[in-house]
Amino acid sequence: MTVIKKAVIPAAGLGTRFLPATKAQPKEMLPIVDKPTIQYIIEEAVQSGIEDVIIVTGRNKRAIEDHFDRSVELEVFLEKGQKENLLHMVKDIADMVDIHYVRQKEALGLGHAIYSARKFIGHEPFAVLLGDDVISSEVPCLKQMIKYYEKWQGNMIGVQEIPVEEVSKYGVIEGSKVSARLFKAENMIEKPSPAQAPKTPLAIMGRYILEPEIFDCLADLPPGRGGEIQLTDALLELSKTQEVFAYQFIGKRYDVGDKFGFVRATIEFALAHHEIGENVIGYLRELINRYDEQQKGLRLV
């Protein structure tokens, strides 16, 4: 049985939707409460059994490498201050998994970013986790997908059902049902209009398990939507010769590449945080009460 041990995380984007915050720091390092977003992604990979992570970076991404490296000065400072909990936490970040870096020299799309990692992957199946999709679930999303991959031995795409009016934000899959949560992908459309979408659209949500033959498809693929090499187009080509499945995962997905999605994730993760959760609940109640009072005052005027 083939075991998935490698994962690719594309992290070369400029993060323009978060300017000016991302002018001098990677968007992947923006924190949700007390962790950068990319750490949530890597923790999911590790909890799913991944042993090697390949991060595809671009210029101005050095902070990602520094975060997952040892910080001797900080460790010495924490040790002298007898801050053992913080010391262990900092060391654990550097030791959680083997991380490799490859530079995407041109911003030619998601498909091209994944193609940039081909030499590290070799000829074995691998996972892809997109940094804009943070998924909260009892069983890690990728672990759920690996379980299905081990049974069905085919390319696997993580999906969730969405309203038809939202399809233009996502790559969408149309397929036939195989089991309660598994579909055989029969068509894929990148950001369709509502008129182009299937009746029950399944949106691609930033998690994949891919066979190495995807690299052959990417190598021969002409630019697609937006003049970029689209992974969705490569998967559609691959589906002509291999099985491509869509797995409807269990969990809540946060689009942290969107400002409102990022704020929503921050609030909900703060509510669940063991140190500040109760204080956040109290603050939100106070804020809502204050807002309600203001609205009453406006109506009286």
PDB file of C-alpha atoms in Angstrom:
ATOM      1  CA  MET A   1       0.000   0.000   0.000  1.00  0.00           C
ATOM      2  CA  THR A   2       1.305   3.449  -0.970  1.00  0.00           C
ATOM      3  CA  VAL A   3       1.787   5.795   2.000  1.00  0.00           C
ATOM      4  CA  ILE A   4       1.547   9.582   1.627  1.00  0.00           C
ATOM      5  CA  LYS A   5       4.616  11.071   3.318  1.00  0.00           C
ATOM      6  CA  LYS A   6       5.294  14.284   1.361  1.00  0.00           C
ATOM      7  CA  ALA A   7       3.273  17.486   1.097  1.00  0.00           C
ATOM      8  CA  VAL A   8       3.612  20.652  -0.973  1.00  0.00           C
ATOM      9  CA  ILE A   9       2.495  24.022   0.395  1.00  0.00           C
ATOM     10  CA  PRO A  10       2.488  26.831  -2.198  1.00  0.00           C
ATOM     11  CA  ALA A  11       3.461  30.107  -0.506  1.00  0.00           C
ATOM     12  CA  ALA A  12       4.795  32.320  -3.285  1.00  0.00           C
ATOM     13  CA  GLY A  13       1.864  34.729  -3.633  1.00  0.00           C
ATOM     14  CA  LEU A  14       2.242  38.451  -2.974  1.00  0.00           C
ATOM     15  CA  GLY A  15      -0.792  38.734  -0.692  1.00  0.00           C
ATOM     16  CA  THR A  16      -2.018  41.931  -2.337  1.00  0.00           C
ATOM     17  CA  ARG A  17      -5.469  41.662  -0.735  1.00  0.00           C
ATOM     18  CA  PHE A  18      -3.822  42.325   2.636  1.00  0.00           C
ATOM     19  CA  LEU A  19      -1.710  45.334   1.699  1.00  0.00           C
ATOM     20  CA  PRO A  20      -0.176  47.250   3.385  1.00  0.00           C
ATOM     21  CA  ALA A  21       0.233  44.504   6.036  1.00  0.00           C
ATOM     22  CA  THR A  22       1.925  42.216   3.493  1.00  0.00           C
ATOM     23  CA  LYS A  23       4.249  44.819   1.983  1.00  0.00           C
ATOM     24  CA  ALA A  24       7.207  43.613   4.067  1.00  0.00           C
ATOM     25  CA  GLN A  25       6.021  40.280   5.481  1.00  0.00           C
ATOM     26  CA  PRO A  26       4.528  37.149   3.902  1.00  0.00           C
ATOM     27  CA  LYS A  27       0.753  36.831   4.140  1.00  0.00           C
ATOM     28  CA  GLU A  28       1.376  33.266   5.391  1.00  0.00           C
ATOM     29  CA  MET A  29       2.913  34.781   8.535  1.00  0.00           C
ATOM     30  CA  LEU A  30      -0.140  36.859   9.463  1.00  0.00           C
ATOM     31  CA  PRO A  31      -1.236  35.477  12.849  1.00  0.00           C
ATOM     32  CA  ILE A  32      -4.561  33.946  13.777  1.00  0.00           C
ATOM     33  CA  VAL A  33      -4.459  34.735  17.518  1.00  0.00           C
ATOM     34  CA  ASP A  34      -0.926  33.534  18.363  1.00  0.00           C
ATOM     35  CA  LYS A  35       0.134  31.375  15.396  1.00  0.00           C
ATOM     36  CA  PRO A  36       0.935  32.334  11.812  1.00  0.00           C
ATOM     37  CA  THR A  37      -1.558  30.878   9.349  1.00  0.00           C
ATOM     38  CA  ILE A  38       1.026  28.616   7.717  1.00  0.00           C
ATOM     39  CA  GLN A  39       1.718  26.916  11.061  1.00  0.00           C
ATOM     40  CA  TYR A  40      -1.906  25.734  11.223  1.00  0.00           C
ATOM     41  CA  ILE A  41      -1.441  24.224   7.749  1.00  0.00           C
ATOM     42  CA  ILE A  42       1.798  22.452   8.660  1.00  0.00           C
ATOM     43  CA  GLU A  43       0.331  21.154  11.930  1.00  0.00           C
ATOM     44  CA  GLU A  44      -2.508  19.581   9.940  1.00  0.00           C
ATOM     45  CA  ALA A  45       0.041  17.917   7.651  1.00  0.00           C
ATOM     46  CA  VAL A  46       2.068  16.562  10.580  1.00  0.00           C
ATOM     47  CA  GLN A  47      -1.051  15.272  12.366  1.00  0.00           C
ATOM     48  CA  SER A  48      -1.918  13.458   9.122  1.00  0.00           C
ATOM     49  CA  GLY A  49       1.382  11.558   9.013  1.00  0.00           C
ATOM     50  CA  ILE A  50       3.372  13.793   6.650  1.00  0.00           C
ATOM     51  CA  GLU A  51       7.146  13.571   7.195  1.00  0.00           C
ATOM     52  CA  ASP A  52       8.493  15.985   4.544  1.00  0.00           C
ATOM     53  CA  VAL A  53       6.989  19.362   3.676  1.00  0.00           C
ATOM     54  CA  ILE A  54       8.038  21.299   0.578  1.00  0.00           C
ATOM     55  CA  ILE A  55       7.162  24.995   0.778  1.00  0.00           C
ATOM     56  CA  VAL A  56       7.178  26.783  -2.582  1.00  0.00           C
ATOM     57  CA  THR A  57       8.231  30.360  -1.889  1.00  0.00           C
ATOM     58  CA  GLY A  58       8.964  33.583  -3.738  1.00  0.00           C
ATOM     59  CA  ARG A  59      10.847  36.751  -2.948  1.00  0.00           C
ATOM     60  CA  ASN A  60      10.367  38.341   0.494  1.00  0.00           C
ATOM     61  CA  LYS A  61       9.407  35.025   2.132  1.00  0.00           C
ATOM     62  CA  ARG A  62      12.463  34.594   4.362  1.00  0.00           C
ATOM     63  CA  ALA A  63      10.337  35.075   7.491  1.00  0.00           C
ATOM     64  CA  ILE A  64       8.706  31.682   6.829  1.00  0.00           C
ATOM     65  CA  GLU A  65      12.103  29.952   6.874  1.00  0.00           C
ATOM     66  CA  ASP A  66      13.116  31.815  10.032  1.00  0.00           C
ATOM     67  CA  HIS A  67       9.900  30.838  11.819  1.00  0.00           C
ATOM     68  CA  PHE A  68      10.439  27.110  11.283  1.00  0.00           C
ATOM     69  CA  ASP A  69      14.173  27.274  12.053  1.00  0.00           C
ATOM     70  CA  ARG A  70      15.882  27.240  15.452  1.00  0.00           C
ATOM     71  CA  SER A  71      16.180  30.600  17.227  1.00  0.00           C
ATOM     72  CA  VAL A  72      19.168  30.130  19.524  1.00  0.00           C
ATOM     73  CA  GLU A  73      19.085  33.649  20.974  1.00  0.00           C
ATOM     74  CA  LEU A  74      15.394  33.365  21.854  1.00  0.00           C
ATOM     75  CA  GLU A  75      15.872  29.891  23.340  1.00  0.00           C
ATOM     76  CA  VAL A  76      18.738  31.128  25.559  1.00  0.00           C
ATOM     77  CA  PHE A  77      16.626  34.102  26.686  1.00  0.00           C
ATOM     78  CA  LEU A  78      13.662  31.873  27.578  1.00  0.00           C
ATOM     79  CA  GLU A  79      15.893  29.368  29.352  1.00  0.00           C
ATOM     80  CA  LYS A  80      17.504  32.092  31.483  1.00  0.00           C
ATOM     81  CA  GLY A  81      14.053  33.425  32.343  1.00  0.00           C
ATOM     82  CA  GLN A  82      12.919  29.895  33.306  1.00  0.00           C
ATOM     83  CA  LYS A  83      10.042  30.133  30.844  1.00  0.00           C
ATOM     84  CA  GLU A  84       9.959  26.397  30.194  1.00  0.00           C
ATOM     85  CA  ASN A  85       6.553  26.254  28.494  1.00  0.00           C
ATOM     86  CA  LEU A  86       7.504  28.907  25.962  1.00  0.00           C
ATOM     87  CA  LEU A  87      10.920  27.307  25.447  1.00  0.00           C
ATOM     88  CA  HIS A  88       9.390  23.921  24.602  1.00  0.00           C
ATOM     89  CA  MET A  89       6.852  25.548  22.301  1.00  0.00           C
ATOM     90  CA  VAL A  90       9.556  27.408  20.356  1.00  0.00           C
ATOM     91  CA  LYS A  91      11.709  24.279  20.021  1.00  0.00           C
ATOM     92  CA  ASP A  92       8.733  22.180  18.917  1.00  0.00           C
ATOM     93  CA  ILE A  93       8.073  24.538  15.993  1.00  0.00           C
ATOM     94  CA  ALA A  94      11.553  23.869  14.598  1.00  0.00           C
ATOM     95  CA  ASP A  95      11.396  20.120  15.232  1.00  0.00           C
ATOM     96  CA  MET A  96       7.859  19.228  14.116  1.00  0.00           C
ATOM     97  CA  VAL A  97       8.734  18.115  10.554  1.00  0.00           C
ATOM     98  CA  ASP A  98      11.467  18.246   7.900  1.00  0.00           C
ATOM     99  CA  ILE A  99      10.832  21.331   5.766  1.00  0.00           C
ATOM    100  CA  HIS A 100      12.407  22.010   2.378  1.00  0.00           C
ATOM    101  CA  TYR A 101      12.129  25.177   0.305  1.00  0.00           C
ATOM    102  CA  VAL A 102      11.992  25.723  -3.435  1.00  0.00           C
ATOM    103  CA  ARG A 103      11.690  29.082  -5.182  1.00  0.00           C
ATOM    104  CA  GLN A 104       8.978  29.745  -7.757  1.00  0.00           C
ATOM    105  CA  LYS A 105      10.893  32.154  -9.957  1.00  0.00           C
ATOM    106  CA  GLU A 106       7.846  33.460 -11.833  1.00  0.00           C
ATOM    107  CA  ALA A 107       4.273  33.938 -10.625  1.00  0.00           C
ATOM    108  CA  LEU A 108       2.666  31.671 -13.227  1.00  0.00           C
ATOM    109  CA  GLY A 109      -0.139  30.185 -11.153  1.00  0.00           C
ATOM    110  CA  LEU A 110      -0.891  27.384  -8.701  1.00  0.00           C
ATOM    111  CA  GLY A 111      -0.150  24.653 -11.217  1.00  0.00           C
ATOM    112  CA  HIS A 112       3.282  26.110 -11.908  1.00  0.00           C
ATOM    113  CA  ALA A 113       4.007  26.411  -8.169  1.00  0.00           C
ATOM    114  CA  ILE A 114       3.288  22.707  -7.690  1.00  0.00           C
ATOM    115  CA  TYR A 115       5.343  21.831 -10.780  1.00  0.00           C
ATOM    116  CA  SER A 116       8.281  23.674  -9.160  1.00  0.00           C
ATOM    117  CA  ALA A 117       8.342  20.986  -6.420  1.00  0.00           C
ATOM    118  CA  ARG A 118       8.596  18.006  -8.796  1.00  0.00           C
ATOM    119  CA  LYS A 119      12.273  17.189  -8.075  1.00  0.00           C
ATOM    120  CA  PHE A 120      11.579  16.948  -4.338  1.00  0.00           C
ATOM    121  CA  ILE A 121       8.529  14.747  -4.839  1.00  0.00           C
ATOM    122  CA  GLY A 122      10.022  12.252  -7.270  1.00  0.00           C
ATOM    123  CA  HIS A 123       7.760   9.461  -8.495  1.00  0.00           C
ATOM    124  CA  GLU A 124       5.382   9.069  -5.570  1.00  0.00           C
ATOM    125  CA  PRO A 125       1.941  10.386  -4.630  1.00  0.00           C
ATOM    126  CA  PHE A 126       1.890  13.515  -2.499  1.00  0.00           C
ATOM    127  CA  ALA A 127      -0.422  15.959  -0.760  1.00  0.00           C
ATOM    128  CA  VAL A 128      -1.009  19.629  -1.520  1.00  0.00           C
ATOM    129  CA  LEU A 129      -2.298  22.025   1.141  1.00  0.00           C
ATOM    130  CA  LEU A 130      -3.128  25.613   0.215  1.00  0.00           C
ATOM    131  CA  GLY A 131      -2.261  28.269   2.762  1.00  0.00           C
ATOM    132  CA  ASP A 132      -5.444  30.294   2.243  1.00  0.00           C
ATOM    133  CA  ASP A 133      -7.565  27.412   3.552  1.00  0.00           C
ATOM    134  CA  VAL A 134      -7.408  26.773   7.297  1.00  0.00           C
ATOM    135  CA  ILE A 135      -9.642  23.850   8.241  1.00  0.00           C
ATOM    136  CA  SER A 136     -10.841  23.148  11.772  1.00  0.00           C
ATOM    137  CA  SER A 137     -11.920  19.543  12.312  1.00  0.00           C
ATOM    138  CA  GLU A 138     -11.813  16.808  14.924  1.00  0.00           C
ATOM    139  CA  VAL A 139      -9.923  14.551  12.491  1.00  0.00           C
ATOM    140  CA  PRO A 140      -7.499  16.585  10.340  1.00  0.00           C
ATOM    141  CA  CYS A 141      -8.892  17.107   6.846  1.00  0.00           C
ATOM    142  CA  LEU A 142      -5.825  15.637   5.133  1.00  0.00           C
ATOM    143  CA  LYS A 143      -5.939  12.589   7.404  1.00  0.00           C
ATOM    144  CA  GLN A 144      -9.551  11.987   6.340  1.00  0.00           C
ATOM    145  CA  MET A 145      -8.486  12.180   2.694  1.00  0.00           C
ATOM    146  CA  ILE A 146      -5.512   9.858   3.163  1.00  0.00           C
ATOM    147  CA  LYS A 147      -7.854   7.233   4.617  1.00  0.00           C
ATOM    148  CA  TYR A 148      -9.983   7.370   1.466  1.00  0.00           C
ATOM    149  CA  TYR A 149      -6.910   7.432  -0.783  1.00  0.00           C
ATOM    150  CA  GLU A 150      -5.617   4.250   0.825  1.00  0.00           C
ATOM    151  CA  LYS A 151      -8.897   2.525  -0.032  1.00  0.00           C
ATOM    152  CA  TRP A 152      -9.532   3.925  -3.517  1.00  0.00           C
ATOM    153  CA  GLN A 153      -5.954   4.603  -4.767  1.00  0.00           C
ATOM    154  CA  GLY A 154      -6.761   7.600  -6.932  1.00  0.00           C
ATOM    155  CA  ASN A 155      -6.206  11.347  -7.055  1.00  0.00           C
ATOM    156  CA  MET A 156      -8.245  12.963  -4.287  1.00  0.00           C
ATOM    157  CA  ILE A 157      -9.598  16.520  -4.041  1.00  0.00           C
ATOM    158  CA  GLY A 158     -11.061  17.984  -0.841  1.00  0.00           C
ATOM    159  CA  VAL A 159     -14.443  19.612  -1.507  1.00  0.00           C
ATOM    160  CA  GLN A 160     -17.462  21.093   0.217  1.00  0.00           C
ATOM    161  CA  GLU A 161     -20.919  21.856  -1.124  1.00  0.00           C
ATOM    162  CA  ILE A 162     -21.566  25.581  -1.609  1.00  0.00           C
ATOM    163  CA  PRO A 163     -24.504  27.766  -2.692  1.00  0.00           C
ATOM    164  CA  VAL A 164     -24.710  28.266  -6.478  1.00  0.00           C
ATOM    165  CA  GLU A 165     -24.348  32.052  -6.081  1.00  0.00           C
ATOM    166  CA  GLU A 166     -20.816  31.564  -4.664  1.00  0.00           C
ATOM    167  CA  VAL A 167     -19.393  29.355  -7.436  1.00  0.00           C
ATOM    168  CA  SER A 168     -17.485  32.178  -9.151  1.00  0.00           C
ATOM    169  CA  LYS A 169     -15.045  32.210  -6.198  1.00  0.00           C
ATOM    170  CA  TYR A 170     -13.952  28.568  -6.576  1.00  0.00           C
ATOM    171  CA  GLY A 171     -12.900  25.734  -8.792  1.00  0.00           C
ATOM    172  CA  VAL A 172     -15.998  23.540  -9.012  1.00  0.00           C
ATOM    173  CA  ILE A 173     -16.393  19.796  -9.553  1.00  0.00           C
ATOM    174  CA  GLU A 174     -19.280  17.948 -11.126  1.00  0.00           C
ATOM    175  CA  GLY A 175     -19.346  14.224 -10.403  1.00  0.00           C
ATOM    176  CA  SER A 176     -21.219  11.025  -9.689  1.00  0.00           C
ATOM    177  CA  LYS A 177     -21.618   9.715  -6.152  1.00  0.00           C
ATOM    178  CA  VAL A 178     -19.470   6.728  -5.158  1.00  0.00           C
ATOM    179  CA  SER A 179     -20.253   6.676  -1.429  1.00  0.00           C
ATOM    180  CA  ALA A 180     -21.694   9.011   1.198  1.00  0.00           C
ATOM    181  CA  ARG A 181     -18.779  11.456   0.957  1.00  0.00           C
ATOM    182  CA  LEU A 182     -16.951  10.381  -2.184  1.00  0.00           C
ATOM    183  CA  PHE A 183     -17.628  11.432  -5.768  1.00  0.00           C
ATOM    184  CA  LYS A 184     -15.984  10.514  -9.038  1.00  0.00           C
ATOM    185  CA  ALA A 185     -14.985  13.777 -10.711  1.00  0.00           C
ATOM    186  CA  GLU A 186     -16.378  14.002 -14.241  1.00  0.00           C
ATOM    187  CA  ASN A 187     -15.918  17.694 -14.949  1.00  0.00           C
ATOM    188  CA  MET A 188     -14.021  20.587 -13.371  1.00  0.00           C
ATOM    189  CA  ILE A 189     -14.529  24.287 -14.014  1.00  0.00           C
ATOM    190  CA  GLU A 190     -12.339  27.075 -12.637  1.00  0.00           C
ATOM    191  CA  LYS A 191     -14.503  29.886 -11.169  1.00  0.00           C
ATOM    192  CA  PRO A 192     -17.621  29.372 -13.330  1.00  0.00           C
ATOM    193  CA  SER A 193     -20.598  31.695 -13.531  1.00  0.00           C
ATOM    194  CA  PRO A 194     -23.762  30.488 -11.739  1.00  0.00           C
ATOM    195  CA  ALA A 195     -25.202  29.595 -15.154  1.00  0.00           C
ATOM    196  CA  GLN A 196     -22.247  27.255 -15.839  1.00  0.00           C
ATOM    197  CA  ALA A 197     -22.344  25.554 -12.434  1.00  0.00           C
ATOM    198  CA  PRO A 198     -23.818  22.108 -11.715  1.00  0.00           C
ATOM    199  CA  LYS A 199     -27.032  21.970  -9.650  1.00  0.00           C
ATOM    200  CA  THR A 200     -25.153  20.782  -6.557  1.00  0.00           C
ATOM    201  CA  PRO A 201     -21.737  22.415  -6.881  1.00  0.00           C
ATOM    202  CA  LEU A 202     -18.796  20.916  -5.005  1.00  0.00           C
ATOM    203  CA  ALA A 203     -16.131  23.561  -4.451  1.00  0.00           C
ATOM    204  CA  ILE A 204     -12.435  22.700  -4.284  1.00  0.00           C
ATOM    205  CA  MET A 205     -11.210  23.696  -0.817  1.00  0.00           C
ATOM    206  CA  GLY A 206      -7.426  23.690  -0.917  1.00  0.00           C
ATOM    207  CA  ARG A 207      -6.592  20.039  -0.158  1.00  0.00           C
ATOM    208  CA  TYR A 208      -5.351  17.481  -2.688  1.00  0.00           C
ATOM    209  CA  ILE A 209      -3.681  14.084  -2.897  1.00  0.00           C
ATOM    210  CA  LEU A 210      -2.070  13.740  -6.321  1.00  0.00           C
ATOM    211  CA  GLU A 211      -0.364  11.005  -8.272  1.00  0.00           C
ATOM    212  CA  PRO A 212       3.048  11.988  -9.717  1.00  0.00           C
ATOM    213  CA  GLU A 213       1.663  11.862 -13.272  1.00  0.00           C
ATOM    214  CA  ILE A 214       0.169  15.287 -12.549  1.00  0.00           C
ATOM    215  CA  PHE A 215       3.621  16.710 -13.326  1.00  0.00           C
ATOM    216  CA  ASP A 216       3.428  15.399 -16.913  1.00  0.00           C
ATOM    217  CA  CYS A 217       0.078  17.133 -17.337  1.00  0.00           C
ATOM    218  CA  LEU A 218       1.417  20.378 -15.881  1.00  0.00           C
ATOM    219  CA  ALA A 219       4.514  20.281 -18.101  1.00  0.00           C
ATOM    220  CA  ASP A 220       2.420  20.219 -21.293  1.00  0.00           C
ATOM    221  CA  LEU A 221      -0.351  22.532 -20.128  1.00  0.00           C
ATOM    222  CA  PRO A 222      -0.888  25.894 -21.876  1.00  0.00           C
ATOM    223  CA  PRO A 223      -1.818  28.913 -19.736  1.00  0.00           C
ATOM    224  CA  GLY A 224      -5.479  28.941 -18.740  1.00  0.00           C
ATOM    225  CA  ARG A 225      -7.691  31.410 -16.888  1.00  0.00           C
ATOM    226  CA  GLY A 226      -5.816  34.631 -16.095  1.00  0.00           C
ATOM    227  CA  GLY A 227      -2.863  33.546 -18.246  1.00  0.00           C
ATOM    228  CA  GLU A 228      -1.722  31.156 -15.493  1.00  0.00           C
ATOM    229  CA  ILE A 229      -1.027  27.427 -15.295  1.00  0.00           C
ATOM    230  CA  GLN A 230      -4.158  26.174 -13.549  1.00  0.00           C
ATOM    231  CA  LEU A 231      -4.085  23.019 -11.421  1.00  0.00           C
ATOM    232  CA  THR A 232      -7.767  22.459 -12.205  1.00  0.00           C
ATOM    233  CA  ASP A 233      -6.953  22.226 -15.930  1.00  0.00           C
ATOM    234  CA  ALA A 234      -4.193  19.695 -15.228  1.00  0.00           C
ATOM    235  CA  LEU A 235      -6.542  17.589 -13.096  1.00  0.00           C
ATOM    236  CA  LEU A 236      -9.124  17.604 -15.870  1.00  0.00           C
ATOM    237  CA  GLU A 237      -6.460  16.336 -18.268  1.00  0.00           C
ATOM    238  CA  LEU A 238      -5.290  13.718 -15.758  1.00  0.00           C
ATOM    239  CA  SER A 239      -8.861  12.464 -15.318  1.00  0.00           C
ATOM    240  CA  LYS A 240      -8.735  11.156 -18.915  1.00  0.00           C
ATOM    241  CA  THR A 241      -6.235   8.458 -17.869  1.00  0.00           C
ATOM    242  CA  GLN A 242      -6.606   8.166 -14.066  1.00  0.00           C
ATOM    243  CA  GLU A 243      -9.337   8.207 -11.463  1.00  0.00           C
ATOM    244  CA  VAL A 244      -9.909  11.609  -9.860  1.00  0.00           C
ATOM    245  CA  PHE A 245     -12.142  11.615  -6.787  1.00  0.00           C
ATOM    246  CA  ALA A 246     -13.714  14.433  -4.801  1.00  0.00           C
ATOM    247  CA  TYR A 247     -13.969  13.855  -1.054  1.00  0.00           C
ATOM    248  CA  GLN A 248     -16.497  15.916   0.910  1.00  0.00           C
ATOM    249  CA  PHE A 249     -14.520  16.379   4.112  1.00  0.00           C
ATOM    250  CA  ILE A 250     -15.879  16.895   7.617  1.00  0.00           C
ATOM    251  CA  GLY A 251     -14.779  20.195   9.104  1.00  0.00           C
ATOM    252  CA  LYS A 252     -15.110  23.958   8.987  1.00  0.00           C
ATOM    253  CA  ARG A 253     -13.056  25.759   6.398  1.00  0.00           C
ATOM    254  CA  TYR A 254     -11.900  29.361   6.796  1.00  0.00           C
ATOM    255  CA  ASP A 255     -10.831  31.391   3.766  1.00  0.00           C
ATOM    256  CA  VAL A 256      -7.969  33.294   5.372  1.00  0.00           C
ATOM    257  CA  GLY A 257      -6.963  34.740   2.001  1.00  0.00           C
ATOM    258  CA  ASP A 258     -10.027  36.975   2.283  1.00  0.00           C
ATOM    259  CA  LYS A 259     -10.180  39.847   4.800  1.00  0.00           C
ATOM    260  CA  PHE A 260     -13.556  38.932   6.256  1.00  0.00           C
ATOM    261  CA  GLY A 261     -12.634  35.235   6.306  1.00  0.00           C
ATOM    262  CA  PHE A 262      -9.439  36.086   8.154  1.00  0.00           C
ATOM    263  CA  VAL A 263     -11.278  38.179  10.756  1.00  0.00           C
ATOM    264  CA  ARG A 264     -13.882  35.434  11.157  1.00  0.00           C
ATOM    265  CA  ALA A 265     -11.176  32.822  11.732  1.00  0.00           C
ATOM    266  CA  THR A 266      -9.431  35.078  14.240  1.00  0.00           C
ATOM    267  CA  ILE A 267     -12.620  35.616  16.258  1.00  0.00           C
ATOM    268  CA  GLU A 268     -13.634  31.942  16.279  1.00  0.00           C
ATOM    269  CA  PHE A 269     -10.144  30.675  17.104  1.00  0.00           C
ATOM    270  CA  ALA A 270      -9.924  33.292  19.866  1.00  0.00           C
ATOM    271  CA  LEU A 271     -13.225  32.042  21.306  1.00  0.00           C
ATOM    272  CA  ALA A 272     -11.775  28.529  21.469  1.00  0.00           C
ATOM    273  CA  HIS A 273      -8.406  29.633  22.881  1.00  0.00           C
ATOM    274  CA  HIS A 274      -7.707  28.255  26.360  1.00  0.00           C
ATOM    275  CA  GLU A 275      -6.131  31.492  27.629  1.00  0.00           C
ATOM    276  CA  ILE A 276      -8.445  34.176  26.278  1.00  0.00           C
ATOM    277  CA  GLY A 277     -11.667  32.431  25.198  1.00  0.00           C
ATOM    278  CA  GLU A 278     -13.818  33.513  28.151  1.00  0.00           C
ATOM    279  CA  ASN A 279     -12.570  37.102  27.952  1.00  0.00           C
ATOM    280  CA  VAL A 280     -13.359  37.233  24.240  1.00  0.00           C
ATOM    281  CA  ILE A 281     -16.904  35.953  24.855  1.00  0.00           C
ATOM    282  CA  GLY A 282     -17.433  38.649  27.496  1.00  0.00           C
ATOM    283  CA  TYR A 283     -16.047  41.338  25.214  1.00  0.00           C
ATOM    284  CA  LEU A 284     -18.229  40.309  22.263  1.00  0.00           C
ATOM    285  CA  ARG A 285     -21.352  40.354  24.457  1.00  0.00           C
ATOM    286  CA  GLU A 286     -20.426  43.823  25.681  1.00  0.00           C
ATOM    287  CA  LEU A 287     -19.774  44.982  22.121  1.00  0.00           C
ATOM    288  CA  ILE A 288     -23.111  43.646  20.845  1.00  0.00           C
ATOM    289  CA  ASN A 289     -25.007  45.226  23.756  1.00  0.00           C
ATOM    290  CA  ARG A 290     -23.288  48.555  23.076  1.00  0.00           C
ATOM    291  CA  TYR A 291     -24.181  48.308  19.390  1.00  0.00           C
ATOM    292  CA  ASP A 292     -27.826  47.496  20.219  1.00  0.00           C
ATOM    293  CA  GLU A 293     -28.015  50.527  22.510  1.00  0.00           C
ATOM    294  CA  GLN A 294     -26.592  52.752  19.776  1.00  0.00           C
ATOM    295  CA  GLN A 295     -29.169  51.451  17.300  1.00  0.00           C
ATOM    296  CA  LYS A 296     -31.998  52.127  19.776  1.00  0.00           C
ATOM    297  CA  GLY A 297     -30.700  55.664  20.227  1.00  0.00           C
ATOM    298  CA  LEU A 298     -30.663  56.244  16.470  1.00  0.00           C
ATOM    299  CA  ARG A 299     -34.249  55.017  16.140  1.00  0.00           C
ATOM    300  CA  LEU A 300     -35.392  57.407  18.898  1.00  0.00           C
ATOM    301  CA  VAL A 301     -33.800  60.307  17.054  1.00  0.00           C
TER     302      VAL A 301
END
